[in-house]
C-alpha positions as protocol buffer text, in pm:
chain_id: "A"
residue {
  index: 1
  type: UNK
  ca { x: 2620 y: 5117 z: 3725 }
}
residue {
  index: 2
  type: UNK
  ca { x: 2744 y: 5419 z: 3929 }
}
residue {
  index: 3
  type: UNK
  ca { x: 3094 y: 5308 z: 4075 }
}
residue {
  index: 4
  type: UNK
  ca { x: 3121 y: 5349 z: 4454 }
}
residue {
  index: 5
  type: UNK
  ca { x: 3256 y: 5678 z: 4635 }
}
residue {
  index: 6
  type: UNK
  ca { x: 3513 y: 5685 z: 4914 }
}
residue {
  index: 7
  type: UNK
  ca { x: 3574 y: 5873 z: 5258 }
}
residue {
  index: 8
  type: UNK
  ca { x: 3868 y: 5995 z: 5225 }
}
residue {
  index: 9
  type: UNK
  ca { x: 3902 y: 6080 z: 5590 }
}
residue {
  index: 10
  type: UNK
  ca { x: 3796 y: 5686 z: 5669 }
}
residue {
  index: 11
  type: UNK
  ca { x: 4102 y: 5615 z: 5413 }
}
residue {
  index: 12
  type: UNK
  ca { x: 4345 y: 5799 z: 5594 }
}
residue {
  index: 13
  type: UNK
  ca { x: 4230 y: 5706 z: 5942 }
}
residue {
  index: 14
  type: UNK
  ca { x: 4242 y: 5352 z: 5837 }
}
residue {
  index: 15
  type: UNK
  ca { x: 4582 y: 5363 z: 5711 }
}
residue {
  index: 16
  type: UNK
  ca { x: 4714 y: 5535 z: 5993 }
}
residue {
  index: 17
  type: UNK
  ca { x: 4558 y: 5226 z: 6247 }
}
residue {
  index: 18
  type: UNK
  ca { x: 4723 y: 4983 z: 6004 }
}
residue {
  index: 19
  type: UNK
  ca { x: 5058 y: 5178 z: 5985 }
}
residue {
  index: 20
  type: UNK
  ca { x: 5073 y: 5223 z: 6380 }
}
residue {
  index: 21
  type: UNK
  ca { x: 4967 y: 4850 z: 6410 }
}
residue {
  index: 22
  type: UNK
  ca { x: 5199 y: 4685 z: 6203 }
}
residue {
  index: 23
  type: UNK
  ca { x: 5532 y: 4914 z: 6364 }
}
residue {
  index: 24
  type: UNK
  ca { x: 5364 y: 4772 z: 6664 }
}
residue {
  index: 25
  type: UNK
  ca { x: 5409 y: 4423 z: 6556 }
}
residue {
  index: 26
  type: UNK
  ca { x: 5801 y: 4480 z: 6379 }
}
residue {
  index: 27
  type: UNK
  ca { x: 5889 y: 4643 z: 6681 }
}
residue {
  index: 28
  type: UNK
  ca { x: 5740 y: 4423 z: 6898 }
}
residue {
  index: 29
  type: UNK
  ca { x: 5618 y: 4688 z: 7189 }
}
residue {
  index: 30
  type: UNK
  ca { x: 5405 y: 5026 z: 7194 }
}
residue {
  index: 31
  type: UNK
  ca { x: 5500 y: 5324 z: 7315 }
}
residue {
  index: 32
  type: UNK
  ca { x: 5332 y: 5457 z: 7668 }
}
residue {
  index: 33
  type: UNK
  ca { x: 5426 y: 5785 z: 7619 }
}
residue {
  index: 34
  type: UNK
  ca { x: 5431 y: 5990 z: 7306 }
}
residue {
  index: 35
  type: UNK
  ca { x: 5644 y: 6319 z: 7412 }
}
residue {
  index: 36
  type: UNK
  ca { x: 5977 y: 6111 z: 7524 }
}
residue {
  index: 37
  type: UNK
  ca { x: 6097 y: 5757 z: 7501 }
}
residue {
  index: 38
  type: UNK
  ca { x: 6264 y: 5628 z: 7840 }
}
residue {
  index: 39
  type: UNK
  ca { x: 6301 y: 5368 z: 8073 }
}
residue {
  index: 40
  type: UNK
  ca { x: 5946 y: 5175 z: 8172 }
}
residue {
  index: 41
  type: UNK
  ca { x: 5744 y: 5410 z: 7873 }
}
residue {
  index: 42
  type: UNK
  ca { x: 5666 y: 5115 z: 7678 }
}
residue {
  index: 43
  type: UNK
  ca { x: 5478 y: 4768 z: 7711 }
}
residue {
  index: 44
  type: UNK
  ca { x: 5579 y: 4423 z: 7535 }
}
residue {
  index: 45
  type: UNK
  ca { x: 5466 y: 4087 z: 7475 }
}
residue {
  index: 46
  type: UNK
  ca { x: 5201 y: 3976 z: 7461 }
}
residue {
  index: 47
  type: UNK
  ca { x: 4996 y: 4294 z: 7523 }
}
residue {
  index: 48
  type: UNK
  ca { x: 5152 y: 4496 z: 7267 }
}
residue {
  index: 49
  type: UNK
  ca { x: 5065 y: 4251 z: 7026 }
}
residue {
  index: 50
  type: UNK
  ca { x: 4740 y: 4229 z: 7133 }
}
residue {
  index: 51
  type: UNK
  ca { x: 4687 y: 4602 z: 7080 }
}
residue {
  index: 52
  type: UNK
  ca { x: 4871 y: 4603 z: 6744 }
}
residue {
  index: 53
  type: UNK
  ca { x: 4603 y: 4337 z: 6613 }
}
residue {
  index: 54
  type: UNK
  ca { x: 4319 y: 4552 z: 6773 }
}
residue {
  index: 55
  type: UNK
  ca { x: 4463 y: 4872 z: 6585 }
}
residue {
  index: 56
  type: UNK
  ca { x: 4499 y: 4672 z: 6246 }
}
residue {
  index: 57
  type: UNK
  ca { x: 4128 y: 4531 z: 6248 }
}
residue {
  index: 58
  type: UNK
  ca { x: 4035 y: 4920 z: 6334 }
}
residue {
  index: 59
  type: UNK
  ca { x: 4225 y: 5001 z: 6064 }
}
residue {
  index: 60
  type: UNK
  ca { x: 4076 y: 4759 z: 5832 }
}
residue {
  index: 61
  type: UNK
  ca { x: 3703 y: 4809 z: 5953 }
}
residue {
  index: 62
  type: UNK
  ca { x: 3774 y: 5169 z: 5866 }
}
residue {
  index: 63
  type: UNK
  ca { x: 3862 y: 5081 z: 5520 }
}
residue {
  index: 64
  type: UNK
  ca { x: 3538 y: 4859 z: 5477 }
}
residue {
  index: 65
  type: UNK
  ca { x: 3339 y: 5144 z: 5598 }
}
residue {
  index: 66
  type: UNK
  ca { x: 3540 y: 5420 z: 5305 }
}
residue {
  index: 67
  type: UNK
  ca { x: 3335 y: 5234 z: 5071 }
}
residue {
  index: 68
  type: UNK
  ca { x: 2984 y: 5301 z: 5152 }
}
């Protein structure tokens, strides 16, 4: 049996998703704004989490797909 091949651009997007994700999570807001971090640039709560989740089961659908 031939062993399966991965994407390894689907690897490293996936990982990425889960790494942004999960400091999304610890941290427990996202960042608005990526050039500078001030007052009112970033959402919390429930929201952030929200997104964090969303970015994680990207991530991980991207993995499942690196397999194919």
């Amino acid at each position: 049996m031939r062993p399966k091949r991965f994407d390894g651009g689907l690897v490293i997007v996936g990982l990425v998703l889960i790494a942004i994700g999960s400091y999304a999570i610890y941290t427990g807001e996202i960042f608005l704004s990526r050039l500078t971090v001030s007052e009112g640039q970033s959402m919390g709560g429930i929201g952030a989490l929200v997104i964090a989740a969303i970015f994680i089961a990207a991530g991980v659908y991207f993995l499942f797909q690196s397999r194919r």
